[in-house]
Coordinates of C-alpha atoms and ligand atoms in Angstrom, one line a residue:
X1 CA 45.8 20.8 61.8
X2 CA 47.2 24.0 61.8
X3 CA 51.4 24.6 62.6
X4 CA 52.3 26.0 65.7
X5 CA 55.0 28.8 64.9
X6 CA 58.3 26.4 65.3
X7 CA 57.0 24.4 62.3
X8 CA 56.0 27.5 61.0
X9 CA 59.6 29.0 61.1
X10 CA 61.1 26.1 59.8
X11 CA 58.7 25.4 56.8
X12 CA 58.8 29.1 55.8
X13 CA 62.6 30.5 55.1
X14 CA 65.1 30.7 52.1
X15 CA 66.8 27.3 52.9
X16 CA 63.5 25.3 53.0
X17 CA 62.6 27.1 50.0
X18 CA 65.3 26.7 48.1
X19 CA 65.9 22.5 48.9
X20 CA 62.5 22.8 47.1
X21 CA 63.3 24.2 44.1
X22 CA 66.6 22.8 44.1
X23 CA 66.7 19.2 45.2
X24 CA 63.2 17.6 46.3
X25 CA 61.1 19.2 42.9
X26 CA 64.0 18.0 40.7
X27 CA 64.3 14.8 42.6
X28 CA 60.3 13.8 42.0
X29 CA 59.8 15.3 38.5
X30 CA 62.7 12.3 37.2
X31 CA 60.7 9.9 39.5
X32 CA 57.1 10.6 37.9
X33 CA 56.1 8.8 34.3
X34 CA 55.4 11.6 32.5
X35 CA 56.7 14.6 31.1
X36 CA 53.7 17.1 31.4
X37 CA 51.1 17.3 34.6
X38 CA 48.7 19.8 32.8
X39 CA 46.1 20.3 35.8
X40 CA 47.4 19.8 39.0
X41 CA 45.8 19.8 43.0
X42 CA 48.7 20.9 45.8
X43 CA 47.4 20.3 49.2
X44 CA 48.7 21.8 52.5
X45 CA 50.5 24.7 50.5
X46 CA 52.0 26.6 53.0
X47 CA 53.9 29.3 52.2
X48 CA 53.1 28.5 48.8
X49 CA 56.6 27.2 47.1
X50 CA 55.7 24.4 46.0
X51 CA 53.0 25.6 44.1
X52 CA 55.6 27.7 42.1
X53 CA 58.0 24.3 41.7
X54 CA 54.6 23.0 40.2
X55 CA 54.2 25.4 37.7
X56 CA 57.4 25.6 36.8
X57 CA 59.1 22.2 36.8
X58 CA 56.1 19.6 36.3
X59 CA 54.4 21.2 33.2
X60 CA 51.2 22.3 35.2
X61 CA 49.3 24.6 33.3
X62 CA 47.3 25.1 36.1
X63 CA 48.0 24.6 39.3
X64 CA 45.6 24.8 42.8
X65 CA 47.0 25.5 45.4
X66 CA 45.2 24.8 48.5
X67 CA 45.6 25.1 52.5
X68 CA 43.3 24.5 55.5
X69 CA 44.8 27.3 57.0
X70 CA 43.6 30.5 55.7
X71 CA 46.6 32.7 57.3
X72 CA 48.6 30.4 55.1
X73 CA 47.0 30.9 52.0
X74 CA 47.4 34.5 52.4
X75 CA 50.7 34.3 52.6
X76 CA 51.0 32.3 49.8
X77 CA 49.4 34.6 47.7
X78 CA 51.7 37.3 49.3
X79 CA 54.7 35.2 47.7
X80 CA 54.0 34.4 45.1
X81 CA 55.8 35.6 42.0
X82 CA 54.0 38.0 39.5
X83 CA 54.8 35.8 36.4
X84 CA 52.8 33.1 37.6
X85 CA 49.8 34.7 38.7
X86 CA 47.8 33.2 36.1
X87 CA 48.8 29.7 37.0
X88 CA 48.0 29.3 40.6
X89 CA 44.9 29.5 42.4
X90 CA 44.9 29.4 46.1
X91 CA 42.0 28.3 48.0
X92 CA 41.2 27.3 51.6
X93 CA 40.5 23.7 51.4
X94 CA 40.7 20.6 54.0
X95 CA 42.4 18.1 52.2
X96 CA 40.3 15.7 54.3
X97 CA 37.5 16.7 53.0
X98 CA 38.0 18.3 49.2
X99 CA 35.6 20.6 47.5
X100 CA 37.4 19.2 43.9
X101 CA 35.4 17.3 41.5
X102 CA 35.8 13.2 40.9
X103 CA 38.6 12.5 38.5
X104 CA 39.6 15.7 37.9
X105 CA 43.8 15.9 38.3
X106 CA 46.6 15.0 36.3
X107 CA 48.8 15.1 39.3
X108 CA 48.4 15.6 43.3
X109 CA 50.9 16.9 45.2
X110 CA 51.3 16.8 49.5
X111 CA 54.7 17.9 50.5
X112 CA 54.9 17.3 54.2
X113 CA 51.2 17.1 54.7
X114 CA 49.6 14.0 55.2
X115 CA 51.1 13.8 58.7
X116 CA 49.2 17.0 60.2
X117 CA 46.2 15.4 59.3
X118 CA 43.7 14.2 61.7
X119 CA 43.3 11.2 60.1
X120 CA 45.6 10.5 57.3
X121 CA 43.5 7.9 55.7
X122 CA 40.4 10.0 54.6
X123 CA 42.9 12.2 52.8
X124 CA 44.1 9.5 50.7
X125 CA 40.8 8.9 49.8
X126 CA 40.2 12.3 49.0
X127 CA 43.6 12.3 46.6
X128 CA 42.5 9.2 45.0
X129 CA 38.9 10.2 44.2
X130 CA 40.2 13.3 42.9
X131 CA 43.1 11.7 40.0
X132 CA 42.3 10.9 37.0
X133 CA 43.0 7.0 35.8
X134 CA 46.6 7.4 35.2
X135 CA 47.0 10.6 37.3
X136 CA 50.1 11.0 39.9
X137 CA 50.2 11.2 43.4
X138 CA 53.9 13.1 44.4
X139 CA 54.8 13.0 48.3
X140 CA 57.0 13.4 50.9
X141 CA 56.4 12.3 54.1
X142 CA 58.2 11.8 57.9
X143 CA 57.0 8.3 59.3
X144 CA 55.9 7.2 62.8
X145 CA 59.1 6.5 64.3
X146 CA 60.3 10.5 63.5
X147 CA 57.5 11.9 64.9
X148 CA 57.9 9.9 68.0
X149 CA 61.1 11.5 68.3
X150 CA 61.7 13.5 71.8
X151 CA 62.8 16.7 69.8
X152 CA 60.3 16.3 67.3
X153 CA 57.2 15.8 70.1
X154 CA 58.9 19.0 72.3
X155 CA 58.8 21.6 69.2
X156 CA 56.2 20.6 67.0
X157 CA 52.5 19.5 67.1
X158 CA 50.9 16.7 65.1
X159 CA 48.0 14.7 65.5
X160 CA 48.2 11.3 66.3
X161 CA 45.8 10.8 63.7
X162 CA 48.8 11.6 61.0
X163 CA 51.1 8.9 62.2
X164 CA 51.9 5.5 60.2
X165 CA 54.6 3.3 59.0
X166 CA 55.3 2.5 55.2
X167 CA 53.8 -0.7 55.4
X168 CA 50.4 1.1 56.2
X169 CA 51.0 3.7 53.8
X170 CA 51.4 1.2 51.0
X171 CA 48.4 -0.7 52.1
X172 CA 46.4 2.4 52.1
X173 CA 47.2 3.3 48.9
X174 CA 46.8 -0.1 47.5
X175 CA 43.5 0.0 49.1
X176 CA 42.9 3.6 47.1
X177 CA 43.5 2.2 43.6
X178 CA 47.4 3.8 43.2
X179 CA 50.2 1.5 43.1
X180 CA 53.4 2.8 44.1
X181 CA 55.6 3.6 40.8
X182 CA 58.8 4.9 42.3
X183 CA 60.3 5.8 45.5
X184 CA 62.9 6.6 47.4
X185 CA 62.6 5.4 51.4
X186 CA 64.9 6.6 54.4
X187 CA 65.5 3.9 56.5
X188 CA 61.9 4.1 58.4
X189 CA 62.2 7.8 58.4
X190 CA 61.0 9.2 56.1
X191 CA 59.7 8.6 52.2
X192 CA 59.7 10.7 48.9
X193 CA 57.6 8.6 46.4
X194 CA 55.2 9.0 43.1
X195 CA 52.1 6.9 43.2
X196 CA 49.9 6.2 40.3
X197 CA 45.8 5.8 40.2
X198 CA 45.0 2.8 38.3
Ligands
SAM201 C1 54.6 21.1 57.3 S1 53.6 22.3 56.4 C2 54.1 22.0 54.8 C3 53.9 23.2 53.9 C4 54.4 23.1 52.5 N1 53.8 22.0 51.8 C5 55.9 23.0 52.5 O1 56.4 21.9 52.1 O2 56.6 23.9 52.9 C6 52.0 21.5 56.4 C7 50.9 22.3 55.8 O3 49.7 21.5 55.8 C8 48.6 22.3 56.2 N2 47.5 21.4 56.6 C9 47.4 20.8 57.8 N3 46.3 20.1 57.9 C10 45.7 20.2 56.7 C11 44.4 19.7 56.1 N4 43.6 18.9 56.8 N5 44.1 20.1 54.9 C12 44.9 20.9 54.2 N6 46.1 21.5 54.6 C13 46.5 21.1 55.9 C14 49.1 23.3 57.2 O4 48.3 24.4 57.4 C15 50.5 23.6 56.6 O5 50.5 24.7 55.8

């Protein structure tokens, strides 16, 4: 589901941008097992930051860079530093539904995503279809209990479809072949974690 232009605003500007680069890409490269992630999937780009924390901080020597937004992926493209214009491809893709082969990523990355989705769950099986044995899965996500907030319902829109708890989340991915390898939980707020297909 696309943002509406309050999330927009607030996932696109310096200070988001910079916690990226600065504290959460940081933060999961020490929690992930390896020390390279040669080819690896974003979904739900954005503005296309992370992409460029991807290439420069996990090893990727390729990175794709994908959004279901197409006004999103422009702007990614728009931002995106010269240097690494090699590394990153950006393509319009519905992480729901991925035109990527079986088995083909090293790493996949959703910052923020999963909880836009329509249904969350397809996704996840998308993501796991898509890793290599071995591969990475780094999120971030809000859970059900932050979305329910009054503020968060008044400014922003998300489908109910992209609501769950961690004990769903874990089952999911248990159910998806990738054990949880590290994470960090806020209280039932929120999670940053690394999974791993097996
Ligand atoms: C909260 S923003 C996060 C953007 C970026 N990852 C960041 O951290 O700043 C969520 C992004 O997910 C994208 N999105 C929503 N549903 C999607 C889907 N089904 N497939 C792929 N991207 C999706 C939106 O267009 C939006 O760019």
């Amino acid at each position: 589901m696309k943002l509406n232009l309050f999330e927009k605003l607030i996932t696109d500007n310096p200070v988001r941008a910079s916690i990226q680069r600065h504290i959460e890409g940081p933060m999961l490269k020490k929690m992930g097992g390896q020390k390279a992630y040669p080819l690896s999937l974003e979904i739900g780009c954005g503005a296309g930051v992370g992409a460029q924390v991807i290439a420069e901080q996990f090893g990727a020597k390729k990175v794709i860079a994908t959004d279901v937004d197409p006004e999103q992926i422009e702007r990614a493209k728009k931002n995106l530093m010269p240097e690494l214009n090699e590394k990153i491809e950006f393509k319009v893709e519905d992480a729901m539904a991925l035109d990527e082969p079986d088995e083909k990523f090293d790493a996949v990355f959703s910052f923020g995503v999963l909880h836009h989705m329509e249904d969350w769950r397809k996704a996840v099986k998308e993501i796991s279809r898509v890793l290599k044995k071995g591969g990475e899965f780094f999120f971030e996500e809000p859970f059900r209990p932050f979305l329910r907030n009054f503020l968060v319902r008044t400014l922003t829109d998300h489908p109910k479809g992209g609501e769950f708890v961690f004990e769903e989340f874990k089952n999911e991915l248990k159910k998806n072949n990738i054990d949880m390898v590290n994470m960090k939980l806020i209280k039932d707020i929120a999670i940053f974690c690394v999974g791993r297909k097996s």
